[in-house]
Structure formats: structure tokens, C-alpha cells
Amino acid sequence: MSVGLVIRLIVLALLVAFLVSPQTFVFVFRPLVRAGQPVIYNQGSLIDLTLNHLAIVGTAMVLATALAVGLAILVTRPFGAEFLALSRSLANIGQTFPPVAVLALAVPVLGFGTAPTLVALFLYGLLPIFENTLTGLTNLPPTVTEAARGMGMTGRQRLMRVELPLALPVILAGIRLSTVIALATATIGSTVAARTLGEVIIAGLLSRNTAFVAQGGIIVGILAVLIYDGLSAIERMLMRRTGQAGRQA
């Protein structure tokens, strides 16, 4: 077991311990508060907020992945090539409007709560996944695709058995980027009453309690690093399995 993996497991264990029993870590955050202020966030359950935060991000990423990958597959087929510009414009919508602007536009239609945050994260996550999927599907080794055709595979068979498996590491890299961005961006959802870790940060800012801000920021930061590393490990494993690691090296 590598040193890096051991460190990550220790960090994960400490994060879980903090979420389950935050009062155990009072000594860590006490120097950050003024006299009379609570040391640990006391306006809700940290573990509930964390799980809800992850659920919102996970749902948005599943929806963004489904649409972005579907669009990339469509425009890389002969019958869908003419829709490339339109698909790219659609994927760019989330990057054109800042998440805060999307929230402001979505609230009058969807109301306060989780829904506007899901829309903002969904739109913001489309572009990296779409572009990576497009890159993965259009940069396949010609010899492999020609061999698949020579074996008599149909277009659907080539897509499912050859193209997507080979493109999967590149697709996963886009999902990894979108997920990490969404983890941080989801905190602004609390400004429209979504239950995310942004509640902790906002409460700290409003009460000038630095410990609350630190707690929310640290949880989000650790989650982002661990998820990034986890998806990177899966990506490397897929590259080894498809024989792409040696080629890139």
C-alpha cells in the first residue's frame, strides 16, 4: 500500500469521524472563534448536510453525463454530424451564464430549494463531459475501428463494444472535472434554500464565526480532493485495461 493511499485513507477516516462526532474536534476550531461563539456548527446536522450536498451533486452529474454523452454520440454518427454546432452551443450554455445567474433565473420558475441548484450544476457540468466524450470518440485508433468493421460489427456493436470502452477514460476525465467543480459550486445553492454545505459557510459569514466557515470549506475541500483522486485512479485503471497507458507514456 502506497504512502499516498494511506494518507488519503487517514484523511477520509478523520472526515467521517468529524461528521459523525463533530464535538470531538472542538479543540481544532476553538482558536477561530470569539468569546461566546459556538465552536461547532449548531444549526443543523453536518452529516445530513454533507449527504444532501453529495446527493445534489451526484444527481446533477448523472443527468449532465447522460445528456452530454448522448449528444457526443449523436454528433459523431454520420446522421448526426450536422448537429455538432448546435450541440456544442447547448453544452456551452452553462459556461456562458454564471451559476449565480442561473439560480436567479431559475428561482421564479422552480421556486426556492434544490431544483434551481440542480439546474445550475447540470448546465455547468455539460461542457467538460461533452467535449471530452467528443475527443474520446473522434480520436480512436483507426486500426481498431477498421478491425471492428472487418469483423462485421454493426454500428451499434462498434459503439458499445469498441468505441465507448476505449473512450471511457477520456469521458471519465470530463466527468471528474465537472464533479469537482460542482462540489464547490453547489455551496451557492444555499442562497436559494438548498440544503448544502453552503449553509455552514453562510452562517459563519453572517455571524462572523470563522470556525463555521472553516468547517464548511474543509469538508467541501476534502470531498473534492478525495473524489478527484478516486476518479483519477479509476481512469488510470481503465487506461491500463484498454492498453492506452503504455501508448500515452
PDB file of C-alpha atoms in Angstrom:
ATOM      1  CA  MET A   1       0.000   0.000   0.000  1.00  0.00           C
ATOM      2  CA  SER A   2       1.463   3.339  -1.080  1.00  0.00           C
ATOM      3  CA  VAL A   3       2.057   6.244   1.289  1.00  0.00           C
ATOM      4  CA  GLY A   4      -0.338   8.405  -0.730  1.00  0.00           C
ATOM      5  CA  LEU A   5      -3.149   5.892  -0.336  1.00  0.00           C
ATOM      6  CA  VAL A   6      -2.526   5.604   3.400  1.00  0.00           C
ATOM      7  CA  ILE A   7      -2.705   9.394   3.755  1.00  0.00           C
ATOM      8  CA  ARG A   8      -5.966   9.512   1.804  1.00  0.00           C
ATOM      9  CA  LEU A   9      -7.496   6.777   3.949  1.00  0.00           C
ATOM     10  CA  ILE A  10      -6.469   8.626   7.108  1.00  0.00           C
ATOM     11  CA  VAL A  11      -7.987  11.870   5.798  1.00  0.00           C
ATOM     12  CA  LEU A  12     -11.201  10.035   4.887  1.00  0.00           C
ATOM     13  CA  ALA A  13     -11.359   8.446   8.335  1.00  0.00           C
ATOM     14  CA  LEU A  14     -10.876  11.838  10.013  1.00  0.00           C
ATOM     15  CA  LEU A  15     -13.595  13.381   7.834  1.00  0.00           C
ATOM     16  CA  VAL A  16     -16.060  10.613   8.715  1.00  0.00           C
ATOM     17  CA  ALA A  17     -15.150  10.928  12.399  1.00  0.00           C
ATOM     18  CA  PHE A  18     -15.735  14.686  12.278  1.00  0.00           C
ATOM     19  CA  LEU A  19     -19.110  14.309  10.565  1.00  0.00           C
ATOM     20  CA  VAL A  20     -20.265  11.617  12.996  1.00  0.00           C
ATOM     21  CA  SER A  21     -18.933  13.270  16.142  1.00  0.00           C
ATOM     22  CA  PRO A  22     -18.001  16.914  15.447  1.00  0.00           C
ATOM     23  CA  GLN A  23     -17.781  17.832  19.136  1.00  0.00           C
ATOM     24  CA  THR A  24     -14.667  15.639  19.362  1.00  0.00           C
ATOM     25  CA  PHE A  25     -12.861  18.209  17.211  1.00  0.00           C
ATOM     26  CA  VAL A  26     -13.748  21.285  19.262  1.00  0.00           C
ATOM     27  CA  PHE A  27     -10.070  21.789  20.166  1.00  0.00           C
ATOM     28  CA  VAL A  28      -9.175  22.181  16.478  1.00  0.00           C
ATOM     29  CA  PHE A  29     -11.577  25.049  15.800  1.00  0.00           C
ATOM     30  CA  ARG A  30     -11.652  26.799  19.184  1.00  0.00           C
ATOM     31  CA  PRO A  31      -8.844  29.243  18.242  1.00  0.00           C
ATOM     32  CA  LEU A  32     -11.009  30.511  15.357  1.00  0.00           C
ATOM     33  CA  VAL A  33     -13.948  31.761  17.441  1.00  0.00           C
ATOM     34  CA  ARG A  34     -14.500  34.777  19.621  1.00  0.00           C
ATOM     35  CA  ALA A  35     -15.679  34.512  23.194  1.00  0.00           C
ATOM     36  CA  GLY A  36     -19.268  33.344  23.469  1.00  0.00           C
ATOM     37  CA  GLN A  37     -19.496  31.968  19.931  1.00  0.00           C
ATOM     38  CA  PRO A  38     -20.273  28.270  19.311  1.00  0.00           C
ATOM     39  CA  VAL A  39     -17.252  26.343  18.076  1.00  0.00           C
ATOM     40  CA  ILE A  40     -19.045  23.654  16.053  1.00  0.00           C
ATOM     41  CA  TYR A  41     -21.862  24.419  13.610  1.00  0.00           C
ATOM     42  CA  ASN A  42     -25.072  24.044  15.628  1.00  0.00           C
ATOM     43  CA  GLN A  43     -27.861  24.974  13.211  1.00  0.00           C
ATOM     44  CA  GLY A  44     -28.196  21.537  11.648  1.00  0.00           C
ATOM     45  CA  SER A  45     -26.532  18.171  11.233  1.00  0.00           C
ATOM     46  CA  LEU A  46     -23.216  18.304   9.394  1.00  0.00           C
ATOM     47  CA  ILE A  47     -23.542  14.733   8.192  1.00  0.00           C
ATOM     48  CA  ASP A  48     -27.051  15.364   6.831  1.00  0.00           C
ATOM     49  CA  LEU A  49     -25.875  18.485   5.012  1.00  0.00           C
ATOM     50  CA  THR A  50     -22.896  16.597   3.582  1.00  0.00           C
ATOM     51  CA  LEU A  51     -25.025  13.709   2.334  1.00  0.00           C
ATOM     52  CA  ASN A  52     -27.547  16.111   0.820  1.00  0.00           C
ATOM     53  CA  HIS A  53     -24.736  18.088  -0.804  1.00  0.00           C
ATOM     54  CA  LEU A  54     -23.352  14.907  -2.358  1.00  0.00           C
ATOM     55  CA  ALA A  55     -26.816  13.785  -3.468  1.00  0.00           C
ATOM     56  CA  ILE A  56     -27.452  17.074  -5.290  1.00  0.00           C
ATOM     57  CA  VAL A  57     -24.059  16.971  -6.996  1.00  0.00           C
ATOM     58  CA  GLY A  58     -24.436  13.282  -7.873  1.00  0.00           C
ATOM     59  CA  THR A  59     -27.889  13.765  -9.383  1.00  0.00           C
ATOM     60  CA  ALA A  60     -26.756  16.758 -11.435  1.00  0.00           C
ATOM     61  CA  MET A  61     -23.706  14.875 -12.720  1.00  0.00           C
ATOM     62  CA  VAL A  62     -25.724  11.797 -13.710  1.00  0.00           C
ATOM     63  CA  LEU A  63     -28.138  13.970 -15.699  1.00  0.00           C
ATOM     64  CA  ALA A  64     -25.325  16.031 -17.255  1.00  0.00           C
ATOM     65  CA  THR A  65     -23.410  12.888 -18.199  1.00  0.00           C
ATOM     66  CA  ALA A  66     -26.450  11.283 -19.797  1.00  0.00           C
ATOM     67  CA  LEU A  67     -27.171  14.332 -21.977  1.00  0.00           C
ATOM     68  CA  ALA A  68     -23.547  15.237 -22.800  1.00  0.00           C
ATOM     69  CA  VAL A  69     -22.525  11.699 -23.726  1.00  0.00           C
ATOM     70  CA  GLY A  70     -25.726  11.229 -25.703  1.00  0.00           C
ATOM     71  CA  LEU A  71     -25.116  14.428 -27.682  1.00  0.00           C
ATOM     72  CA  ALA A  72     -21.478  13.474 -28.345  1.00  0.00           C
ATOM     73  CA  ILE A  73     -22.523  10.051 -29.615  1.00  0.00           C
ATOM     74  CA  LEU A  74     -25.155  11.670 -31.837  1.00  0.00           C
ATOM     75  CA  VAL A  75     -22.790  14.133 -33.499  1.00  0.00           C
ATOM     76  CA  THR A  76     -20.103  11.505 -34.108  1.00  0.00           C
ATOM     77  CA  ARG A  77     -22.552   9.370 -36.125  1.00  0.00           C
ATOM     78  CA  PRO A  78     -22.917  10.145 -39.857  1.00  0.00           C
ATOM     79  CA  PHE A  79     -26.597  11.046 -39.478  1.00  0.00           C
ATOM     80  CA  GLY A  80     -25.920  13.471 -36.616  1.00  0.00           C
ATOM     81  CA  ALA A  81     -22.774  15.280 -37.745  1.00  0.00           C
ATOM     82  CA  GLU A  82     -24.779  18.321 -38.860  1.00  0.00           C
ATOM     83  CA  PHE A  83     -25.887  18.885 -35.251  1.00  0.00           C
ATOM     84  CA  LEU A  84     -22.327  19.389 -33.928  1.00  0.00           C
ATOM     85  CA  ALA A  85     -22.515  23.191 -33.793  1.00  0.00           C
ATOM     86  CA  LEU A  86     -25.950  23.127 -32.160  1.00  0.00           C
ATOM     87  CA  SER A  87     -24.854  20.532 -29.598  1.00  0.00           C
ATOM     88  CA  ARG A  88     -21.727  22.485 -28.742  1.00  0.00           C
ATOM     89  CA  SER A  89     -23.783  25.646 -28.271  1.00  0.00           C
ATOM     90  CA  LEU A  90     -26.140  23.775 -25.953  1.00  0.00           C
ATOM     91  CA  ALA A  91     -23.226  22.410 -23.925  1.00  0.00           C
ATOM     92  CA  ASN A  92     -21.784  25.923 -23.674  1.00  0.00           C
ATOM     93  CA  ILE A  93     -24.934  27.405 -22.119  1.00  0.00           C
ATOM     94  CA  GLY A  94     -23.851  26.576 -18.590  1.00  0.00           C
ATOM     95  CA  GLN A  95     -20.446  28.176 -19.094  1.00  0.00           C
ATOM     96  CA  THR A  96     -21.984  31.296 -20.642  1.00  0.00           C
ATOM     97  CA  PHE A  97     -24.149  32.095 -17.612  1.00  0.00           C
ATOM     98  CA  PRO A  98     -22.551  32.075 -14.148  1.00  0.00           C
ATOM     99  CA  PRO A  99     -24.239  29.648 -11.716  1.00  0.00           C
ATOM    100  CA  VAL A 100     -25.499  32.582  -9.650  1.00  0.00           C
ATOM    101  CA  ALA A 101     -27.264  33.983 -12.726  1.00  0.00           C
ATOM    102  CA  VAL A 102     -28.798  30.578 -13.479  1.00  0.00           C
ATOM    103  CA  LEU A 103     -30.083  30.405  -9.902  1.00  0.00           C
ATOM    104  CA  ALA A 104     -31.601  33.870 -10.200  1.00  0.00           C
ATOM    105  CA  LEU A 105     -33.362  32.913 -13.429  1.00  0.00           C
ATOM    106  CA  ALA A 106     -34.499  29.505 -12.173  1.00  0.00           C
ATOM    107  CA  VAL A 107     -35.985  30.564  -8.834  1.00  0.00           C
ATOM    108  CA  PRO A 108     -39.005  32.432 -10.284  1.00  0.00           C
ATOM    109  CA  VAL A 109     -39.859  29.325 -12.323  1.00  0.00           C
ATOM    110  CA  LEU A 110     -38.892  26.475  -9.964  1.00  0.00           C
ATOM    111  CA  GLY A 111     -39.126  28.173  -6.596  1.00  0.00           C
ATOM    112  CA  PHE A 112     -36.611  28.023  -3.781  1.00  0.00           C
ATOM    113  CA  GLY A 113     -34.886  24.809  -2.773  1.00  0.00           C
ATOM    114  CA  THR A 114     -32.948  22.054  -4.504  1.00  0.00           C
ATOM    115  CA  ALA A 115     -34.374  22.360  -8.043  1.00  0.00           C
ATOM    116  CA  PRO A 116     -32.630  25.632  -9.070  1.00  0.00           C
ATOM    117  CA  THR A 117     -29.325  24.302  -7.764  1.00  0.00           C
ATOM    118  CA  LEU A 118     -29.728  21.096  -9.758  1.00  0.00           C
ATOM    119  CA  VAL A 119     -30.389  23.111 -12.916  1.00  0.00           C
ATOM    120  CA  ALA A 120     -27.312  25.296 -12.356  1.00  0.00           C
ATOM    121  CA  LEU A 121     -24.995  22.339 -11.682  1.00  0.00           C
ATOM    122  CA  PHE A 122     -26.458  20.344 -14.567  1.00  0.00           C
ATOM    123  CA  LEU A 123     -25.879  23.149 -17.071  1.00  0.00           C
ATOM    124  CA  TYR A 124     -22.440  23.979 -15.682  1.00  0.00           C
ATOM    125  CA  GLY A 125     -21.328  20.349 -15.944  1.00  0.00           C
ATOM    126  CA  LEU A 126     -22.287  19.741 -19.576  1.00  0.00           C
ATOM    127  CA  LEU A 127     -19.341  21.257 -21.439  1.00  0.00           C
ATOM    128  CA  PRO A 128     -16.361  19.306 -19.973  1.00  0.00           C
ATOM    129  CA  ILE A 129     -18.195  15.999 -20.328  1.00  0.00           C
ATOM    130  CA  PHE A 130     -19.399  16.750 -23.865  1.00  0.00           C
ATOM    131  CA  GLU A 131     -16.001  17.919 -25.126  1.00  0.00           C
ATOM    132  CA  ASN A 132     -14.138  15.003 -23.539  1.00  0.00           C
ATOM    133  CA  THR A 133     -16.602  12.482 -24.933  1.00  0.00           C
ATOM    134  CA  LEU A 134     -16.292  14.084 -28.353  1.00  0.00           C
ATOM    135  CA  THR A 135     -12.500  13.923 -28.114  1.00  0.00           C
ATOM    136  CA  GLY A 136     -12.559  10.313 -26.962  1.00  0.00           C
ATOM    137  CA  LEU A 137     -14.857   9.161 -29.751  1.00  0.00           C
ATOM    138  CA  THR A 138     -13.110  11.067 -32.559  1.00  0.00           C
ATOM    139  CA  ASN A 139      -9.542  10.101 -31.647  1.00  0.00           C
ATOM    140  CA  LEU A 140      -9.837   6.323 -31.607  1.00  0.00           C
ATOM    141  CA  PRO A 141      -7.035   4.285 -33.228  1.00  0.00           C
ATOM    142  CA  PRO A 142      -8.101   3.777 -36.891  1.00  0.00           C
ATOM    143  CA  THR A 143      -6.725   0.244 -36.885  1.00  0.00           C
ATOM    144  CA  VAL A 144      -9.076  -0.764 -34.076  1.00  0.00           C
ATOM    145  CA  THR A 145     -12.195   0.688 -35.672  1.00  0.00           C
ATOM    146  CA  GLU A 146     -11.288  -0.800 -39.043  1.00  0.00           C
ATOM    147  CA  ALA A 147     -10.750  -4.188 -37.429  1.00  0.00           C
ATOM    148  CA  ALA A 148     -14.211  -3.946 -35.841  1.00  0.00           C
ATOM    149  CA  ARG A 149     -15.730  -3.204 -39.226  1.00  0.00           C
ATOM    150  CA  GLY A 150     -13.796  -6.084 -40.753  1.00  0.00           C
ATOM    151  CA  MET A 151     -15.293  -8.426 -38.158  1.00  0.00           C
ATOM    152  CA  GLY A 152     -18.734  -7.488 -39.428  1.00  0.00           C
ATOM    153  CA  MET A 153     -19.833  -5.488 -36.367  1.00  0.00           C
ATOM    154  CA  THR A 154     -22.810  -3.203 -36.819  1.00  0.00           C
ATOM    155  CA  GLY A 155     -22.558   0.484 -35.942  1.00  0.00           C
ATOM    156  CA  ARG A 156     -24.268  -0.145 -32.615  1.00  0.00           C
ATOM    157  CA  GLN A 157     -21.951  -3.032 -31.805  1.00  0.00           C
ATOM    158  CA  ARG A 158     -18.875  -0.966 -32.619  1.00  0.00           C
ATOM    159  CA  LEU A 159     -20.134   1.828 -30.391  1.00  0.00           C
ATOM    160  CA  MET A 160     -20.936  -0.368 -27.400  1.00  0.00           C
ATOM    161  CA  ARG A 161     -18.073  -2.876 -27.641  1.00  0.00           C
ATOM    162  CA  VAL A 162     -15.226  -0.831 -29.091  1.00  0.00           C
ATOM    163  CA  GLU A 163     -15.681   2.937 -29.204  1.00  0.00           C
ATOM    164  CA  LEU A 164     -17.194   3.668 -25.782  1.00  0.00           C
ATOM    165  CA  PRO A 165     -14.881   1.295 -23.863  1.00  0.00           C
ATOM    166  CA  LEU A 166     -11.821   2.886 -25.493  1.00  0.00           C
ATOM    167  CA  ALA A 167     -13.139   6.419 -24.984  1.00  0.00           C
ATOM    168  CA  LEU A 168     -14.230   5.777 -21.392  1.00  0.00           C
ATOM    169  CA  PRO A 169     -11.022   7.043 -19.684  1.00  0.00           C
ATOM    170  CA  VAL A 170     -11.298  10.358 -21.554  1.00  0.00           C
ATOM    171  CA  ILE A 171     -15.017  10.588 -20.787  1.00  0.00           C
ATOM    172  CA  LEU A 172     -14.302   9.906 -17.117  1.00  0.00           C
ATOM    173  CA  ALA A 173     -11.757  12.742 -17.080  1.00  0.00           C
ATOM    174  CA  GLY A 174     -14.524  15.130 -18.141  1.00  0.00           C
ATOM    175  CA  ILE A 175     -16.871  13.751 -15.502  1.00  0.00           C
ATOM    176  CA  ARG A 176     -14.113  14.157 -12.896  1.00  0.00           C
ATOM    177  CA  LEU A 177     -13.594  17.805 -13.808  1.00  0.00           C
ATOM    178  CA  SER A 178     -17.319  18.577 -13.790  1.00  0.00           C
ATOM    179  CA  THR A 179     -17.848  16.795 -10.477  1.00  0.00           C
ATOM    180  CA  VAL A 180     -15.081  18.661  -8.671  1.00  0.00           C
ATOM    181  CA  ILE A 181     -16.362  21.995  -9.993  1.00  0.00           C
ATOM    182  CA  ALA A 182     -19.909  21.067  -8.985  1.00  0.00           C
ATOM    183  CA  LEU A 183     -18.859  20.146  -5.438  1.00  0.00           C
ATOM    184  CA  ALA A 184     -17.598  23.662  -4.865  1.00  0.00           C
ATOM    185  CA  THR A 185     -20.314  25.405  -6.877  1.00  0.00           C
ATOM    186  CA  ALA A 186     -23.118  23.598  -5.026  1.00  0.00           C
ATOM    187  CA  THR A 187     -22.392  25.675  -1.920  1.00  0.00           C
ATOM    188  CA  ILE A 188     -24.078  28.683  -3.543  1.00  0.00           C
ATOM    189  CA  GLY A 189     -27.274  26.665  -3.662  1.00  0.00           C
ATOM    190  CA  SER A 190     -27.825  27.543  -0.028  1.00  0.00           C
ATOM    191  CA  THR A 191     -28.515  31.118  -1.100  1.00  0.00           C
ATOM    192  CA  VAL A 192     -31.777  29.804  -2.575  1.00  0.00           C
ATOM    193  CA  ALA A 193     -32.582  27.492   0.350  1.00  0.00           C
ATOM    194  CA  ALA A 194     -30.997  24.292  -0.994  1.00  0.00           C
ATOM    195  CA  ARG A 195     -29.628  22.161   1.847  1.00  0.00           C
ATOM    196  CA  THR A 196     -25.916  22.081   1.081  1.00  0.00           C
ATOM    197  CA  LEU A 197     -22.705  22.723   2.990  1.00  0.00           C
ATOM    198  CA  GLY A 198     -23.049  26.318   1.867  1.00  0.00           C
ATOM    199  CA  GLU A 199     -25.400  26.704   4.861  1.00  0.00           C
ATOM    200  CA  VAL A 200     -22.429  26.282   7.181  1.00  0.00           C
ATOM    201  CA  ILE A 201     -20.293  28.795   5.299  1.00  0.00           C
ATOM    202  CA  ILE A 202     -23.099  31.368   5.022  1.00  0.00           C
ATOM    203  CA  ALA A 203     -23.939  31.014   8.718  1.00  0.00           C
ATOM    204  CA  GLY A 204     -20.296  31.657   9.523  1.00  0.00           C
ATOM    205  CA  LEU A 205     -20.144  34.730   7.325  1.00  0.00           C
ATOM    206  CA  LEU A 206     -23.349  36.189   8.758  1.00  0.00           C
ATOM    207  CA  SER A 207     -22.284  35.616  12.365  1.00  0.00           C
ATOM    208  CA  ARG A 208     -18.608  36.368  11.726  1.00  0.00           C
ATOM    209  CA  ASN A 209     -17.775  32.904  13.019  1.00  0.00           C
ATOM    210  CA  THR A 210     -14.613  31.816  11.237  1.00  0.00           C
ATOM    211  CA  ALA A 211     -14.890  28.293  12.646  1.00  0.00           C
ATOM    212  CA  PHE A 212     -18.165  27.703  10.767  1.00  0.00           C
ATOM    213  CA  VAL A 213     -16.638  28.979   7.524  1.00  0.00           C
ATOM    214  CA  ALA A 214     -13.621  26.737   8.032  1.00  0.00           C
ATOM    215  CA  GLN A 215     -15.767  23.686   8.750  1.00  0.00           C
ATOM    216  CA  GLY A 216     -17.856  24.081   5.611  1.00  0.00           C
ATOM    217  CA  GLY A 217     -14.834  24.851   3.461  1.00  0.00           C
ATOM    218  CA  ILE A 218     -12.750  21.991   4.816  1.00  0.00           C
ATOM    219  CA  ILE A 219     -15.491  19.411   4.270  1.00  0.00           C
ATOM    220  CA  VAL A 220     -16.073  20.543   0.687  1.00  0.00           C
ATOM    221  CA  GLY A 221     -12.338  20.702   0.010  1.00  0.00           C
ATOM    222  CA  ILE A 222     -11.633  17.230   1.362  1.00  0.00           C
ATOM    223  CA  LEU A 223     -14.564  15.750  -0.548  1.00  0.00           C
ATOM    224  CA  ALA A 224     -13.338  17.369  -3.763  1.00  0.00           C
ATOM    225  CA  VAL A 225      -9.786  16.043  -3.335  1.00  0.00           C
ATOM    226  CA  LEU A 226     -10.889  12.517  -2.412  1.00  0.00           C
ATOM    227  CA  ILE A 227     -13.412  12.268  -5.245  1.00  0.00           C
ATOM    228  CA  TYR A 228     -10.891  13.707  -7.707  1.00  0.00           C
ATOM    229  CA  ASP A 229      -8.277  11.167  -6.622  1.00  0.00           C
ATOM    230  CA  GLY A 230     -10.790   8.316  -6.686  1.00  0.00           C
ATOM    231  CA  LEU A 231     -11.957   9.089 -10.208  1.00  0.00           C
ATOM    232  CA  SER A 232      -8.343   9.574 -11.326  1.00  0.00           C
ATOM    233  CA  ALA A 233      -7.496   6.106 -10.016  1.00  0.00           C
ATOM    234  CA  ILE A 234     -10.428   4.588 -11.912  1.00  0.00           C
ATOM    235  CA  GLU A 235      -9.354   6.472 -15.024  1.00  0.00           C
ATOM    236  CA  ARG A 236      -5.794   5.073 -14.784  1.00  0.00           C
ATOM    237  CA  MET A 237      -7.156   1.566 -14.236  1.00  0.00           C
ATOM    238  CA  LEU A 238      -9.326   1.833 -17.353  1.00  0.00           C
ATOM    239  CA  MET A 239      -6.393   3.102 -19.379  1.00  0.00           C
ATOM    240  CA  ARG A 240      -4.294   0.116 -18.291  1.00  0.00           C
ATOM    241  CA  ARG A 241      -7.109  -2.290 -19.132  1.00  0.00           C
ATOM    242  CA  THR A 242      -7.545  -0.842 -22.617  1.00  0.00           C
ATOM    243  CA  GLY A 243      -3.790  -0.641 -23.227  1.00  0.00           C
ATOM    244  CA  GLN A 244      -3.751   3.148 -23.506  1.00  0.00           C
ATOM    245  CA  ALA A 245      -1.405   3.823 -20.579  1.00  0.00           C
ATOM    246  CA  GLY A 246       1.598   2.492 -22.440  1.00  0.00           C
ATOM    247  CA  ARG A 247       0.775   4.490 -25.550  1.00  0.00           C
ATOM    248  CA  GLN A 248       0.461   7.750 -23.608  1.00  0.00           C
ATOM    249  CA  ALA A 249       3.666   7.101 -21.681  1.00  0.00           C
TER     250      ALA A 249
END
